[in-house]
Short mmCIF file of C-alpha atoms in Angstrom, two decimals:
data_model
loop_
_atom_site.label_atom_id
_atom_site.label_comp_id
_atom_site.label_asym_id
_atom_site.label_seq_id
_atom_site.Cartn_x
_atom_site.Cartn_y
_atom_site.Cartn_z
CA MET A 21 -104.07 -117.36 -4.76
CA THR A 22 -106.39 -119.44 -2.57
CA GLN A 23 -110.16 -118.91 -2.54
CA THR A 24 -109.82 -117.57 1.00
CA ALA A 25 -107.29 -115.01 -0.22
CA GLU A 26 -109.47 -113.97 -3.15
CA ARG A 27 -112.50 -113.44 -0.92
CA GLY A 28 -110.49 -111.22 1.37
CA ILE A 29 -109.03 -108.94 -1.32
CA GLY A 30 -112.03 -106.64 -1.21
CA GLU A 31 -111.84 -106.42 2.57
CA LEU A 32 -108.10 -105.72 2.33
CA ARG A 33 -108.65 -102.90 -0.14
CA ALA A 34 -111.23 -101.39 2.21
CA ALA A 35 -108.87 -101.66 5.20
CA VAL A 36 -105.78 -100.17 3.58
CA GLY A 37 -105.19 -96.50 2.84
CA GLY A 38 -102.44 -97.24 0.31
CA ALA A 39 -102.72 -99.21 -2.92
CA VAL A 40 -103.54 -102.93 -3.09
CA ILE A 41 -102.19 -104.29 -6.38
CA ALA A 42 -103.17 -107.82 -7.41
CA GLN A 43 -102.29 -109.86 -10.49
CA GLY A 44 -104.01 -108.32 -13.50
CA ASP A 45 -104.21 -104.83 -11.99
CA ASP A 46 -102.67 -101.81 -13.68
CA GLY A 47 -99.15 -101.25 -12.37
CA TYR A 48 -98.67 -104.86 -11.28
CA ASP A 49 -95.45 -105.40 -13.26
CA ASP A 50 -93.92 -102.21 -11.87
CA ALA A 51 -94.96 -103.18 -8.35
CA ARG A 52 -93.18 -106.55 -8.54
CA ARG A 53 -90.00 -105.25 -10.20
CA VAL A 54 -86.80 -105.21 -8.15
CA TRP A 55 -83.22 -104.00 -8.65
CA ASN A 56 -81.80 -107.31 -9.89
CA ALA A 57 -83.28 -107.94 -13.34
CA GLU A 58 -82.72 -111.69 -12.97
CA VAL A 59 -85.45 -111.83 -10.32
CA ASP A 60 -88.86 -112.31 -11.96
CA ARG A 61 -91.33 -113.29 -9.25
CA ARG A 62 -95.10 -112.93 -9.37
CA PRO A 63 -96.68 -112.18 -5.98
CA ALA A 64 -100.40 -112.67 -5.49
CA VAL A 65 -100.76 -109.17 -4.09
CA VAL A 66 -98.61 -106.14 -3.32
CA VAL A 67 -99.77 -103.84 -0.53
CA ARG A 68 -98.22 -100.40 -0.87
CA CYS A 69 -98.59 -99.31 2.73
CA ALA A 70 -99.25 -95.65 3.49
CA SER A 71 -99.27 -96.04 7.29
CA VAL A 72 -98.36 -98.35 10.12
CA GLU A 73 -102.02 -99.39 10.21
CA ASP A 74 -101.72 -100.53 6.60
CA VAL A 75 -98.80 -102.76 7.58
CA GLN A 76 -100.89 -104.27 10.37
CA ALA A 77 -103.82 -104.88 8.02
CA ALA A 78 -101.60 -106.50 5.40
CA LEU A 79 -100.02 -108.83 7.94
CA ARG A 80 -103.38 -109.89 9.37
CA TYR A 81 -104.68 -110.59 5.88
CA ALA A 82 -101.61 -112.58 4.83
CA VAL A 83 -101.61 -114.75 7.95
CA ALA A 84 -105.36 -115.41 7.72
CA ALA A 85 -105.10 -116.28 4.00
CA GLY A 86 -102.02 -118.45 4.44
CA LEU A 87 -99.89 -116.31 2.14
CA GLU A 88 -96.12 -116.13 2.31
CA VAL A 89 -94.92 -112.65 3.29
CA SER A 90 -92.03 -110.60 1.95
CA VAL A 91 -91.09 -107.04 2.90
CA ARG A 92 -89.97 -104.47 0.37
CA GLY A 93 -87.90 -101.46 1.43
CA GLY A 94 -85.57 -100.35 -1.35
CA ALA A 95 -85.55 -103.73 -3.18
CA HIS A 96 -81.77 -103.27 -3.69
CA ASN A 97 -80.88 -106.87 -2.95
CA ALA A 98 -79.25 -109.36 -5.29
CA ALA A 99 -81.39 -112.21 -3.96
CA GLY A 100 -84.60 -110.30 -4.68
CA SER A 101 -86.07 -111.22 -1.30
CA ALA A 102 -88.41 -108.21 -1.48
CA VAL A 103 -90.81 -110.21 -3.69
CA VAL A 104 -92.28 -113.69 -3.32
CA ASP A 105 -94.12 -115.90 -5.81
CA ASP A 106 -97.84 -116.24 -5.01
CA GLY A 107 -97.45 -114.43 -1.70
CA LEU A 108 -98.02 -110.96 -0.28
CA VAL A 109 -95.49 -108.14 -0.54
CA ILE A 110 -95.56 -105.48 2.18
CA ASP A 111 -94.26 -102.52 0.18
CA LEU A 112 -92.96 -99.73 2.44
CA SER A 113 -91.93 -97.31 -0.33
CA LEU A 114 -94.57 -94.73 0.69
CA LEU A 115 -93.18 -94.67 4.24
CA ASN A 116 -90.10 -92.73 3.15
CA GLN A 117 -90.31 -89.62 5.32
CA VAL A 118 -87.17 -88.42 7.11
CA SER A 119 -87.14 -85.87 9.93
CA VAL A 120 -84.02 -84.40 11.53
CA ASP A 121 -83.42 -82.83 14.94
CA PRO A 122 -80.08 -81.06 14.36
CA GLU A 123 -79.71 -79.98 18.00
CA ALA A 124 -80.06 -83.52 19.33
CA ARG A 125 -78.28 -84.94 16.27
CA ARG A 126 -81.04 -87.44 15.67
CA ALA A 127 -82.89 -88.51 12.52
CA ARG A 128 -86.05 -90.54 12.10
CA ALA A 129 -86.47 -92.41 8.81
CA GLY A 130 -89.49 -94.33 7.62
CA GLY A 131 -89.08 -98.02 6.84
CA GLY A 132 -89.30 -97.31 3.10
CA ALA A 133 -86.77 -94.47 3.00
CA LEU A 134 -83.79 -94.80 0.69
CA LEU A 135 -80.28 -93.73 1.60
CA GLY A 136 -80.72 -90.81 -0.78
CA ASP A 137 -83.72 -89.61 1.25
CA LEU A 138 -81.75 -89.92 4.49
CA ASP A 139 -78.63 -88.23 3.10
CA ALA A 140 -80.57 -85.31 1.61
CA ALA A 141 -82.41 -84.57 4.84
CA THR A 142 -79.42 -84.91 7.17
CA GLN A 143 -76.98 -83.02 4.92
CA GLU A 144 -79.19 -79.94 5.09
CA HIS A 145 -77.71 -79.67 8.59
CA GLY A 146 -74.19 -80.92 7.80
CA LEU A 147 -74.96 -84.28 9.41
CA ALA A 148 -75.01 -87.91 8.25
CA VAL A 149 -75.75 -91.48 9.32
CA PRO A 150 -73.07 -94.13 8.72
CA ALA A 151 -74.70 -96.24 6.01
CA GLY A 152 -74.11 -97.75 2.57
CA MET A 153 -72.55 -96.39 -0.61
CA ILE A 154 -75.42 -96.49 -3.14
CA SER A 155 -78.19 -93.94 -2.70
CA HIS A 156 -81.05 -96.10 -3.99
CA THR A 157 -80.40 -98.73 -1.31
CA GLY A 158 -83.21 -99.04 1.24
CA VAL A 159 -82.42 -97.84 4.76
CA GLY A 160 -84.33 -100.75 6.29
CA GLY A 161 -82.74 -103.80 4.74
CA LEU A 162 -79.26 -102.32 4.92
CA THR A 163 -79.58 -101.38 8.58
CA LEU A 164 -81.10 -104.61 9.86
CA GLY A 165 -78.15 -106.60 8.52
CA GLY A 166 -75.44 -104.16 9.65
CA GLY A 167 -74.88 -101.28 7.24
CA MET A 168 -71.31 -100.40 6.22
CA GLY A 169 -69.88 -97.71 3.97
CA TRP A 170 -67.73 -94.58 3.79
CA LEU A 171 -68.35 -93.55 7.43
CA THR A 172 -67.83 -96.94 9.09
CA ARG A 173 -64.35 -96.08 10.36
CA ILE A 174 -65.72 -92.83 11.86
CA GLY A 175 -69.01 -94.02 13.34
CA GLY A 176 -69.27 -97.78 13.01
CA MET A 177 -72.12 -99.47 11.18
CA SER A 178 -75.71 -98.28 10.82
CA ILE A 179 -76.81 -100.62 13.61
CA ASP A 180 -74.24 -99.07 15.96
CA ASN A 181 -76.02 -95.73 15.56
CA LEU A 182 -79.56 -97.01 15.91
CA VAL A 183 -81.31 -95.41 18.90
CA SER A 184 -84.76 -96.98 18.55
CA VAL A 185 -87.16 -98.57 16.09
CA GLN A 186 -90.88 -98.91 15.62
CA VAL A 187 -91.66 -102.47 14.53
CA VAL A 188 -94.80 -104.38 13.59
CA THR A 189 -94.49 -107.98 14.78
CA ALA A 190 -95.97 -111.09 13.18
CA ASP A 191 -99.15 -110.83 15.29
CA ALA A 192 -99.60 -107.21 14.09
CA ARG A 193 -98.58 -105.54 17.36
CA VAL A 194 -96.78 -102.20 17.07
CA LEU A 195 -93.81 -102.03 19.44
CA ARG A 196 -91.01 -99.65 20.23
CA ALA A 197 -87.65 -101.34 20.65
CA ALA A 198 -84.65 -99.61 22.21
CA GLU A 199 -82.11 -100.18 24.96
CA ASP A 200 -84.78 -99.24 27.53
CA GLU A 201 -87.78 -101.03 25.97
CA ASN A 202 -88.03 -104.53 24.46
CA ALA A 203 -84.25 -104.64 24.74
CA ASP A 204 -83.92 -108.25 23.57
CA LEU A 205 -85.84 -107.46 20.41
CA PHE A 206 -83.71 -104.35 19.86
CA TRP A 207 -80.56 -106.45 20.21
CA ALA A 208 -81.86 -108.97 17.66
CA LEU A 209 -82.94 -106.35 15.12
CA ARG A 210 -79.40 -104.94 15.04
CA GLY A 211 -77.90 -107.56 12.76
CA GLY A 212 -80.62 -110.21 12.70
CA GLY A 213 -82.02 -109.04 9.39
CA GLY A 214 -85.73 -109.13 8.63
CA ASN A 215 -86.43 -112.10 10.90
CA PHE A 216 -88.34 -110.32 13.66
CA GLY A 217 -90.86 -107.93 12.16
CA VAL A 218 -91.51 -105.04 9.80
CA VAL A 219 -89.60 -101.96 10.94
CA THR A 220 -91.65 -98.90 10.03
CA GLU A 221 -89.36 -96.28 11.58
CA PHE A 222 -85.67 -96.03 12.46
CA GLU A 223 -84.16 -93.44 14.83
CA PHE A 224 -80.45 -92.78 14.24
CA LYS A 225 -77.62 -90.91 15.91
CA LEU A 226 -75.91 -88.43 13.54
CA TYR A 227 -72.36 -87.25 12.88
CA ALA A 228 -71.03 -83.95 11.56
CA VAL A 229 -69.99 -84.70 7.96
CA GLY A 230 -69.41 -82.46 4.94
CA PRO A 231 -71.07 -80.82 3.21
CA LEU A 232 -67.81 -81.15 1.20
CA VAL A 233 -65.51 -84.16 1.42
CA HIS A 234 -62.26 -84.88 -0.45
CA TYR A 235 -62.30 -87.52 -3.18
CA GLY A 236 -59.37 -89.18 -4.90
CA LEU A 237 -59.03 -92.11 -7.31
CA LEU A 238 -55.71 -93.66 -8.32
CA PHE A 239 -55.87 -96.42 -10.94
CA TRP A 240 -53.38 -99.09 -12.00
CA GLY A 241 -53.54 -101.77 -14.69
CA VAL A 242 -54.58 -105.33 -13.95
CA ASP A 243 -50.97 -106.47 -14.33
CA GLN A 244 -50.09 -104.34 -11.28
CA ALA A 245 -52.70 -105.96 -9.01
CA THR A 246 -50.14 -107.54 -6.68
CA ASP A 247 -48.25 -104.28 -6.18
CA VAL A 248 -51.45 -102.29 -5.60
CA LEU A 249 -52.77 -104.71 -3.00
CA LYS A 250 -49.45 -104.84 -1.17
CA LEU A 251 -49.39 -101.04 -1.10
CA ALA A 252 -52.95 -101.02 0.28
CA ARG A 253 -51.94 -103.58 2.91
CA GLU A 254 -49.08 -101.34 4.00
CA VAL A 255 -50.93 -98.01 4.06
CA ILE A 256 -54.59 -98.52 4.96
CA PRO A 257 -54.20 -99.91 8.51
CA THR A 258 -52.01 -96.91 9.43
CA LEU A 259 -54.60 -94.27 8.56
CA SER A 260 -56.57 -92.22 11.08
CA ARG A 261 -60.34 -92.51 10.94
CA GLU A 262 -60.70 -89.26 9.00
CA PHE A 263 -59.73 -91.33 5.93
CA ASN A 264 -61.43 -94.26 4.24
CA VAL A 265 -59.81 -96.06 1.35
CA VAL A 266 -61.80 -98.59 -0.64
CA ILE A 267 -59.87 -101.02 -2.83
CA ALA A 268 -61.74 -101.47 -6.09
CA GLY A 269 -61.14 -103.97 -8.84
CA LEU A 270 -63.04 -102.44 -11.75
CA SER A 271 -62.91 -101.46 -15.39
CA ALA A 272 -61.95 -97.81 -15.82
CA PRO A 273 -65.11 -95.84 -16.63
CA PRO A 274 -65.47 -93.77 -19.81
CA ALA A 275 -65.51 -90.63 -17.68
CA PRO A 276 -64.07 -87.23 -18.70
CA PHE A 277 -61.26 -87.52 -16.13
CA VAL A 278 -60.11 -90.91 -17.52
CA PRO A 279 -57.71 -90.73 -20.50
CA GLU A 280 -59.45 -92.28 -23.50
CA GLN A 281 -56.87 -95.05 -23.95
CA PHE A 282 -57.82 -96.43 -20.52
CA HIS A 283 -61.61 -96.48 -21.01
CA PHE A 284 -62.98 -99.90 -19.95
CA GLN A 285 -59.51 -101.19 -19.10
CA PRO A 286 -59.63 -103.55 -16.09
CA GLY A 287 -57.43 -102.78 -13.14
CA TYR A 288 -57.30 -101.99 -9.44
CA GLY A 289 -58.02 -98.57 -8.01
CA LEU A 290 -57.76 -97.00 -4.58
CA VAL A 291 -60.70 -94.70 -3.83
CA VAL A 292 -59.35 -92.31 -1.20
CA ILE A 293 -61.90 -90.31 0.80
CA GLY A 294 -60.85 -87.64 3.29
CA PHE A 295 -63.24 -86.20 5.84
CA GLY A 296 -60.64 -83.84 7.34
CA SER A 297 -58.40 -81.22 5.76
CA GLN A 298 -57.63 -80.90 2.07
CA GLU A 299 -53.93 -80.79 2.96
CA GLY A 300 -54.10 -84.13 4.77
CA HIS A 301 -55.91 -85.71 1.82
CA ALA A 302 -53.32 -84.34 -0.63
CA GLU A 303 -50.48 -85.72 1.50
CA LEU A 304 -52.03 -89.20 1.46
CA LEU A 305 -52.43 -89.09 -2.33
CA GLU A 306 -48.81 -88.03 -2.67
CA ARG A 307 -47.71 -90.91 -0.43
CA LEU A 308 -49.57 -93.40 -2.63
CA ARG A 309 -48.52 -92.04 -6.03
CA THR A 310 -44.88 -91.82 -4.93
CA ALA A 311 -44.88 -95.42 -3.77
CA LEU A 312 -46.54 -96.68 -6.97
CA PRO A 313 -47.16 -94.26 -9.85
CA PRO A 314 -50.68 -94.84 -11.23
CA LEU A 315 -51.83 -94.94 -14.85
CA PHE A 316 -54.08 -92.01 -14.03
CA GLU A 317 -55.58 -90.25 -11.05
CA PHE A 318 -58.31 -87.79 -10.24
CA ALA A 319 -58.91 -85.70 -7.13
CA THR A 320 -61.53 -83.13 -6.23
CA PRO A 321 -63.64 -81.85 -3.35
CA MET A 322 -67.26 -82.93 -3.73
CA PRO A 323 -70.50 -82.80 -1.74
CA TYR A 324 -71.05 -85.78 0.54
CA VAL A 325 -74.34 -86.48 -1.22
CA ALA A 326 -72.45 -86.70 -4.54
CA LEU A 327 -70.03 -89.20 -3.00
CA GLN A 328 -73.03 -91.26 -1.90
CA GLN A 329 -74.37 -91.24 -5.47
CA MET A 330 -71.12 -92.08 -7.30
CA LEU A 331 -71.89 -95.80 -7.52
CA ASP A 332 -75.55 -95.35 -8.47
CA GLU A 333 -75.09 -95.52 -12.24
CA PRO A 334 -72.78 -98.59 -12.32
CA ASN A 335 -75.33 -100.28 -10.02
CA ALA A 336 -78.45 -99.02 -11.77
CA TRP A 337 -81.75 -100.87 -11.74
CA GLY A 338 -82.12 -103.37 -14.55
CA HIS A 339 -78.70 -105.04 -14.36
CA TYR A 340 -78.38 -108.81 -13.92
CA VAL A 341 -76.58 -109.42 -10.64
CA TYR A 342 -74.86 -112.23 -8.77
CA GLU A 343 -72.60 -111.64 -5.77
CA LYS A 344 -70.70 -113.32 -2.96
CA ASN A 345 -68.70 -111.91 -0.08
CA CYS A 346 -66.29 -112.86 2.66
CA TYR A 347 -64.05 -111.35 5.36
CA LEU A 348 -60.26 -111.36 5.44
CA GLU A 349 -58.39 -110.38 8.59
CA GLU A 350 -55.23 -109.74 6.57
CA LEU A 351 -54.25 -109.27 2.94
CA THR A 352 -51.72 -112.07 3.02
CA ASP A 353 -49.45 -112.77 0.08
CA GLU A 354 -51.49 -115.90 -0.60
CA ALA A 355 -54.80 -114.00 -0.63
CA ILE A 356 -53.31 -111.28 -2.85
CA ALA A 357 -52.25 -113.98 -5.31
CA VAL A 358 -55.89 -115.13 -5.53
CA PHE A 359 -57.09 -111.59 -6.27
CA ALA A 360 -54.41 -111.05 -8.89
CA GLU A 361 -55.25 -114.33 -10.64
CA HIS A 362 -59.04 -114.28 -10.54
CA PHE A 363 -60.01 -110.64 -11.00
CA ALA A 364 -58.52 -110.59 -14.50
CA ARG A 365 -60.91 -113.37 -15.57
CA LYS A 366 -64.07 -111.27 -15.43
CA GLN A 367 -65.73 -110.65 -18.78
CA SER A 368 -68.30 -107.92 -18.12
CA PRO A 369 -66.88 -104.40 -17.74
CA LEU A 370 -69.48 -103.81 -15.01
CA SER A 371 -68.32 -106.62 -12.71
CA VAL A 372 -66.29 -105.51 -9.71
CA ASN A 373 -64.31 -106.63 -6.68
CA LEU A 374 -64.57 -104.25 -3.70
CA PHE A 375 -62.88 -104.18 -0.28
CA TYR A 376 -64.10 -102.14 2.70
CA ARG A 377 -61.68 -101.67 5.58
CA LEU A 378 -63.47 -102.37 8.87
CA ASP A 379 -61.64 -101.06 11.93
CA GLU A 380 -61.51 -97.98 14.20
CA ALA A 381 -65.14 -97.25 15.28
CA TYR A 382 -66.30 -100.57 13.81
CA SER A 383 -63.99 -102.47 16.16
CA GLU A 384 -64.78 -100.37 19.24
CA VAL A 385 -68.28 -101.84 19.63
CA PRO A 386 -68.29 -104.98 21.81
CA ASP A 387 -69.11 -108.05 19.75
CA ASP A 388 -71.99 -109.06 22.03
CA ALA A 389 -73.60 -105.58 21.97
CA THR A 390 -75.60 -106.44 18.83
CA ALA A 391 -76.68 -109.52 16.90
CA PHE A 392 -74.32 -108.61 14.03
CA ALA A 393 -72.72 -111.76 12.74
CA GLY A 394 -69.47 -110.54 11.23
CA GLY A 395 -67.15 -110.22 14.22
CA ARG A 396 -65.56 -106.95 15.31
CA SER A 397 -61.83 -107.52 14.94
CA PRO A 398 -60.17 -105.33 12.25
CA ARG A 399 -60.69 -106.88 8.82
CA TYR A 400 -61.58 -106.35 5.19
CA ALA A 401 -65.08 -107.05 3.88
CA THR A 402 -64.62 -108.30 0.33
CA PHE A 403 -67.37 -108.39 -2.30
CA VAL A 404 -67.17 -110.10 -5.69
CA VAL A 405 -70.06 -108.80 -7.79
CA GLY A 406 -70.96 -110.08 -11.23
CA LEU A 407 -73.00 -107.55 -13.23
CA GLY A 408 -74.37 -107.95 -16.72
CA LEU A 409 -76.45 -105.71 -18.95
CA THR A 410 -78.21 -108.76 -20.44
CA ALA A 411 -79.35 -112.13 -19.17
CA GLU A 412 -76.91 -113.76 -21.59
CA GLN A 413 -73.95 -112.12 -19.84
CA LEU A 414 -74.82 -113.38 -16.36
CA PRO A 415 -73.86 -117.10 -16.53
CA ALA A 416 -70.22 -116.29 -17.26
CA GLU A 417 -70.13 -113.68 -14.48
CA ARG A 418 -71.81 -116.06 -12.04
CA GLU A 419 -69.15 -118.67 -12.73
CA TRP A 420 -66.45 -116.01 -12.30
CA VAL A 421 -67.88 -114.96 -8.93
CA ARG A 422 -68.16 -118.53 -7.66
CA SER A 423 -64.66 -119.58 -8.70
CA PHE A 424 -63.15 -116.36 -7.30
CA TRP A 425 -64.99 -116.77 -3.97
CA THR A 426 -64.11 -120.48 -3.70
CA ALA A 427 -60.43 -119.70 -4.18
CA LEU A 428 -60.60 -117.04 -1.43
CA LEU A 429 -62.27 -119.28 1.17
CA PRO A 430 -59.05 -120.76 2.66
CA HIS A 431 -57.94 -117.20 3.51
CA THR A 432 -61.18 -115.96 5.10
CA VAL A 433 -62.59 -115.59 8.59
CA GLY A 434 -66.25 -115.89 9.59
CA ALA A 435 -69.13 -116.82 7.31
CA GLY A 436 -69.80 -113.54 5.52
CA TYR A 437 -71.95 -110.42 5.65
CA VAL A 438 -75.61 -111.28 6.17
CA ASN A 439 -76.80 -108.54 3.80
CA ALA A 440 -75.04 -110.27 0.91
CA LEU A 441 -75.89 -113.88 1.75
CA GLY A 442 -79.36 -113.97 0.21
CA GLU A 443 -82.15 -116.31 1.27
CA ASP A 444 -82.92 -120.04 1.20
CA LEU A 445 -79.71 -120.78 3.07
CA PRO A 446 -79.49 -124.19 4.75
CA ASP A 447 -79.97 -124.12 8.50
CA ASP A 448 -76.38 -125.11 9.20
CA LYS A 449 -75.12 -122.18 7.11
CA VAL A 450 -77.26 -119.68 9.05
CA ARG A 451 -76.05 -121.21 12.32
CA GLN A 452 -72.49 -120.88 11.07
CA VAL A 453 -73.09 -117.21 10.21
CA TYR A 454 -74.42 -116.27 13.65
CA GLY A 455 -72.30 -118.67 15.68
CA ASP A 456 -72.77 -118.32 19.45
CA LYS A 457 -75.51 -115.73 18.92
CA TYR A 458 -77.81 -118.12 17.08
CA ASP A 459 -79.46 -119.73 20.11
CA ARG A 460 -80.34 -116.36 21.65
CA LEU A 461 -81.72 -115.18 18.32
CA ALA A 462 -83.83 -118.34 18.01
CA ARG A 463 -85.34 -117.74 21.46
CA ILE A 464 -86.22 -114.16 20.54
CA LYS A 465 -87.64 -115.38 17.23
CA THR A 466 -89.89 -117.78 19.17
CA GLU A 467 -91.23 -114.92 21.26
CA TYR A 468 -91.99 -112.52 18.42
CA ASP A 469 -92.51 -114.77 15.37
CA PRO A 470 -93.22 -118.34 16.52
CA ALA A 471 -94.80 -119.31 13.17
CA ASN A 472 -91.80 -117.97 11.19
CA VAL A 473 -93.91 -115.56 9.15
CA PHE A 474 -90.77 -113.56 8.33
CA HIS A 475 -88.58 -116.15 6.62
CA ARG A 476 -87.62 -114.53 3.31
CA ASN A 477 -84.12 -113.84 4.62
CA ALA A 478 -81.12 -115.58 6.12
CA ASN A 479 -83.68 -117.35 8.21
CA ILE A 480 -83.42 -117.94 11.94
CA LYS A 481 -85.86 -120.68 12.89
CA PRO A 482 -87.92 -120.36 16.09
CA ALA A 483 -86.32 -122.34 18.92
#
């Protein structure tokens, strides 16, 4: 920390209602900890903001002291961009309030809210926001990059349901951005990541969901990968939007519903979620099991909030994580051959390969309506995630992820999902990600962050 920064710490503590945690303070190691255990960065100071005014004060201090800035929402990010060595972390975790207007079907979520906070509040009224699949994910980071999950076929991505935001810009102004106010900024925030400011409140449109949904899992051995993926290719594009089927390469969990002889066995599963009738869900399961009898299956109604928490434990804090992603417009025979060959090479039982089907409501939003970089034609978002319980496990999983992803590249479209790209990307890669939208984003960046204060992201440089 510079002498200027040290002199200002006392003034910062006096100006902020939340906690100011510097190196050497009690709680410092907890304050700098993030989801991915591989990330071990030591910020100069963490400001746990209790109000919008605290965010303004922290930004003014950081800019005056010449400190790099990072923004922490849920800190569920493989790149660990929520923390920065020797810089200032704007920690939004105290700004986690969620309010719901069930008549208007609107929810307001603080910039530090987690998906679990949002789901709990909205499900009290049988409503939900299309968002991610892990409840300890931060609403903010997920939304600003897109936000996809179980409800994407019904309602599109999180950004497609964003009504307005409150954002603190690099010069510490507090602005409202919506279609009718600061519309260019609102366009950029929907897909442009954390490049344009600190969002302290999100207003979302809601959908009637649950409280019970229908869950099914059918699991096949790794030697059946080709048959499973061809079955998925045949069935998934034909389904109405009341269904979502995620293709999951995983090791069978040691759960009560899994026969003991299959515990930890690698294979491919189809996770079949129905948001309509139980009869319709049962008919789809019957169609799948008849076409390709699984090693085992499990089906049950469950609360929507339980569905949203199902992946929490396999993705718990403290794992060592490395991931890559890409988009495939089709599951061609050639792409399926890559999956069948490479998935079996993983070594950690925690490592996974997931596919989300993106179509229906996702594809009904015009591509130029938001800054989202993925394209809107029907496709599969594919994630290869290496997870280890120890640091010693990670190198092998990292190599597995990289070789798997490299083999998939000839079969992909676009440059990937910005939420899974990490930071410190070369300029040409970021330009490739955003394509024709990059120049407009760079102009908006120049207006709201000309000094590039917010650069711990897939960074868009000021024009």
